[in-house]
Amino acid sequence: MDCLFCKIIAGEIPSKKVYEDEYCYAFEDIAPVAPVHILFVPKKHIKGACEINPENSQIVGKIYEAIAKVAAEKGLENGWRVVSNNGPDAGQTVFHLHFHLIGGRPLGVMVSEEK
Ligand code: AMP
Ligand code: ZN
């Protein structure tokens, strides 16, 4: 399958690994928008949040456990944000489910006023 994040998980494309367990892989975003910007991806290919169902939804809890652990390790006690873009209107560019962990500065409003 021609999927960038599957290739990163397989080690075929280099990444700066931050965390890994049996369910998920986390690495630094190549274009960070804040001092901490880490992507958490399930090792199993899931296209996006739209494909979460009763058979695979436990992966989301596992990923959030990893996110909370890494956020604490990175010293983000002042706050952090998780973003998961789903589909073109949300700006999803890589169609393998992922969660952005963003922090290390005040993050402002969640969604711009743009219409
Ligand atoms: P999204 O736009 O929500 O689909 O997020 C995709 C993210 O992947 C963007 O923030 C990109 O900067 C990031 N990205 C794209 N290619 C790479 C790469 N090779 N290594 C790390 N992050 C990447
Ligand atoms: Zn994939």
Tab-separated table of C-alpha atoms and ligand atoms in Angstrom:
chain	number	residue	atom	x	y	z
A	1	MET	CA	0.000	0.000	0.000
A	2	ASP	CA	1.336	3.410	-0.910
A	3	CYS	CA	0.943	5.049	2.497
A	4	LEU	CA	3.532	7.462	3.908
A	5	PHE	CA	2.849	6.616	7.550
A	6	CYS	CA	2.860	2.832	6.917
A	7	LYS	CA	6.324	3.339	5.351
A	8	ILE	CA	7.473	5.398	8.363
A	9	ILE	CA	6.226	2.665	10.767
A	10	ALA	CA	8.063	0.033	8.685
A	11	GLY	CA	11.256	2.127	8.817
A	12	GLU	CA	11.319	2.547	5.020
A	13	ILE	CA	11.148	6.331	5.441
A	14	PRO	CA	13.156	7.906	8.287
A	15	SER	CA	11.459	9.598	11.212
A	16	LYS	CA	12.409	11.008	14.601
A	17	LYS	CA	10.831	8.412	16.893
A	18	VAL	CA	9.451	9.656	20.200
A	19	TYR	CA	7.494	6.617	21.445
A	20	GLU	CA	6.481	3.137	20.350
A	21	ASP	CA	4.407	0.272	21.750
A	22	GLU	CA	2.564	-2.683	20.275
A	23	TYR	CA	-0.323	-0.502	19.080
A	24	CYS	CA	1.169	2.811	18.113
A	25	TYR	CA	4.175	4.682	16.801
A	26	ALA	CA	4.893	8.358	17.547
A	27	PHE	CA	7.349	10.666	15.807
A	28	GLU	CA	8.114	14.346	15.393
A	29	ASP	CA	6.094	16.222	12.782
A	30	ILE	CA	8.343	17.347	9.924
A	31	ALA	CA	6.740	20.835	9.922
A	32	PRO	CA	6.134	21.651	13.604
A	33	VAL	CA	3.640	24.395	14.474
A	34	ALA	CA	4.726	24.568	18.137
A	35	PRO	CA	7.761	23.596	20.255
A	36	VAL	CA	6.187	20.158	20.744
A	37	HIS	CA	4.432	18.663	17.703
A	38	ILE	CA	4.311	14.881	17.671
A	39	LEU	CA	2.224	12.568	15.477
A	40	PHE	CA	0.710	9.405	17.004
A	41	VAL	CA	-0.332	6.775	14.488
A	42	PRO	CA	-1.818	3.289	14.911
A	43	LYS	CA	0.497	0.557	13.583
A	44	LYS	CA	-2.537	-0.895	11.801
A	45	HIS	CA	-3.554	1.101	8.729
A	46	ILE	CA	-6.829	2.946	9.343
A	47	LYS	CA	-7.687	5.652	6.807
A	48	GLY	CA	-8.974	8.198	9.316
A	49	ALA	CA	-11.344	8.739	12.225
A	50	CYS	CA	-14.196	7.962	9.812
A	51	GLU	CA	-13.048	4.306	9.811
A	52	ILE	CA	-13.166	3.851	13.592
A	53	ASN	CA	-15.685	1.134	14.454
A	54	PRO	CA	-16.470	-1.357	17.248
A	55	GLU	CA	-13.739	-3.719	15.980
A	56	ASN	CA	-10.872	-1.205	16.121
A	57	SER	CA	-11.981	1.558	18.516
A	58	GLN	CA	-9.846	0.274	21.420
A	59	ILE	CA	-6.819	1.581	19.536
A	60	VAL	CA	-7.980	5.153	20.195
A	61	GLY	CA	-7.855	4.614	23.959
A	62	LYS	CA	-4.410	3.024	23.665
A	63	ILE	CA	-3.160	5.969	21.616
A	64	TYR	CA	-4.574	8.470	24.131
A	65	GLU	CA	-2.762	6.632	26.935
A	66	ALA	CA	0.472	7.078	24.962
A	67	ILE	CA	-0.317	10.740	24.272
A	68	ALA	CA	-0.887	11.487	27.972
A	69	LYS	CA	2.357	9.727	28.905
A	70	VAL	CA	4.433	11.578	26.311
A	71	ALA	CA	2.792	14.942	27.137
A	72	ALA	CA	3.829	14.464	30.775
A	73	GLU	CA	7.350	13.413	29.768
A	74	LYS	CA	7.659	16.520	27.582
A	75	GLY	CA	6.706	18.734	30.539
A	76	LEU	CA	3.482	20.072	29.032
A	77	GLU	CA	1.781	20.550	32.414
A	78	ASN	CA	0.530	23.989	31.309
A	79	GLY	CA	-1.666	22.413	28.643
A	80	TRP	CA	-1.653	20.721	25.284
A	81	ARG	CA	-3.973	19.960	22.388
A	82	VAL	CA	-4.763	16.871	20.337
A	83	VAL	CA	-5.955	17.332	16.756
A	84	SER	CA	-7.111	14.663	14.325
A	85	ASN	CA	-8.082	15.986	10.909
A	86	ASN	CA	-10.548	13.836	9.012
A	87	GLY	CA	-11.183	14.424	5.322
A	88	PRO	CA	-10.488	17.314	2.922
A	89	ASP	CA	-12.506	20.051	4.693
A	90	ALA	CA	-10.491	19.395	7.854
A	91	GLY	CA	-7.214	19.546	5.931
A	92	GLN	CA	-6.242	15.879	6.246
A	93	THR	CA	-3.252	15.340	3.963
A	94	VAL	CA	-2.079	11.872	5.013
A	95	PHE	CA	-4.804	9.246	4.893
A	96	HIS	CA	-3.588	7.086	7.764
A	97	LEU	CA	-5.293	7.938	11.085
A	98	HIS	CA	-3.097	10.206	13.199
A	99	PHE	CA	-3.315	12.430	16.246
A	100	HIS	CA	-1.239	15.606	16.467
A	101	LEU	CA	0.015	16.352	20.002
A	102	ILE	CA	0.742	20.085	20.050
A	103	GLY	CA	2.053	22.151	22.950
A	104	GLY	CA	4.815	24.205	24.481
A	105	ARG	CA	3.227	27.609	23.827
A	106	PRO	CA	-0.238	29.209	24.251
A	107	LEU	CA	-2.229	27.684	21.392
A	108	GLY	CA	-4.912	30.313	20.796
A	109	VAL	CA	-8.372	29.542	19.448
A	110	MET	CA	-9.087	26.017	18.307
A	111	VAL	CA	-10.633	26.890	14.924
A	112	SER	CA	-10.124	30.129	13.001
A	113	GLU	CA	-13.056	32.458	12.309
A	114	GLU	CA	-12.548	31.963	8.564
A	115	LYS	CA	-15.762	31.001	6.744
B	1	AMP	P1	-2.733	16.164	8.406
B	1	AMP	O1	-2.577	17.410	7.575
B	1	AMP	O2	-3.595	16.312	9.595
B	1	AMP	O3	-3.090	14.971	7.539
B	1	AMP	O4	-1.282	15.894	9.023
B	1	AMP	C1	-0.219	15.351	8.315
B	1	AMP	C2	1.039	15.807	9.004
B	1	AMP	O5	2.101	14.976	8.570
B	1	AMP	C3	1.450	17.245	8.701
B	1	AMP	O6	1.489	18.010	9.916
B	1	AMP	C4	2.843	17.103	8.073
B	1	AMP	O7	3.744	18.124	8.459
B	1	AMP	C5	3.281	15.739	8.578
B	1	AMP	N1	4.248	15.036	7.747
B	1	AMP	C6	4.210	14.864	6.394
B	1	AMP	N2	5.263	14.120	5.996
B	1	AMP	C7	5.978	13.822	7.109
B	1	AMP	C8	7.181	13.084	7.358
B	1	AMP	N3	7.861	12.494	6.369
B	1	AMP	N4	7.625	13.001	8.632
B	1	AMP	C9	6.946	13.603	9.643
B	1	AMP	N5	5.802	14.290	9.470
B	1	AMP	C10	5.331	14.409	8.232
B	2	ZN	ZN	-0.957	3.547	6.378
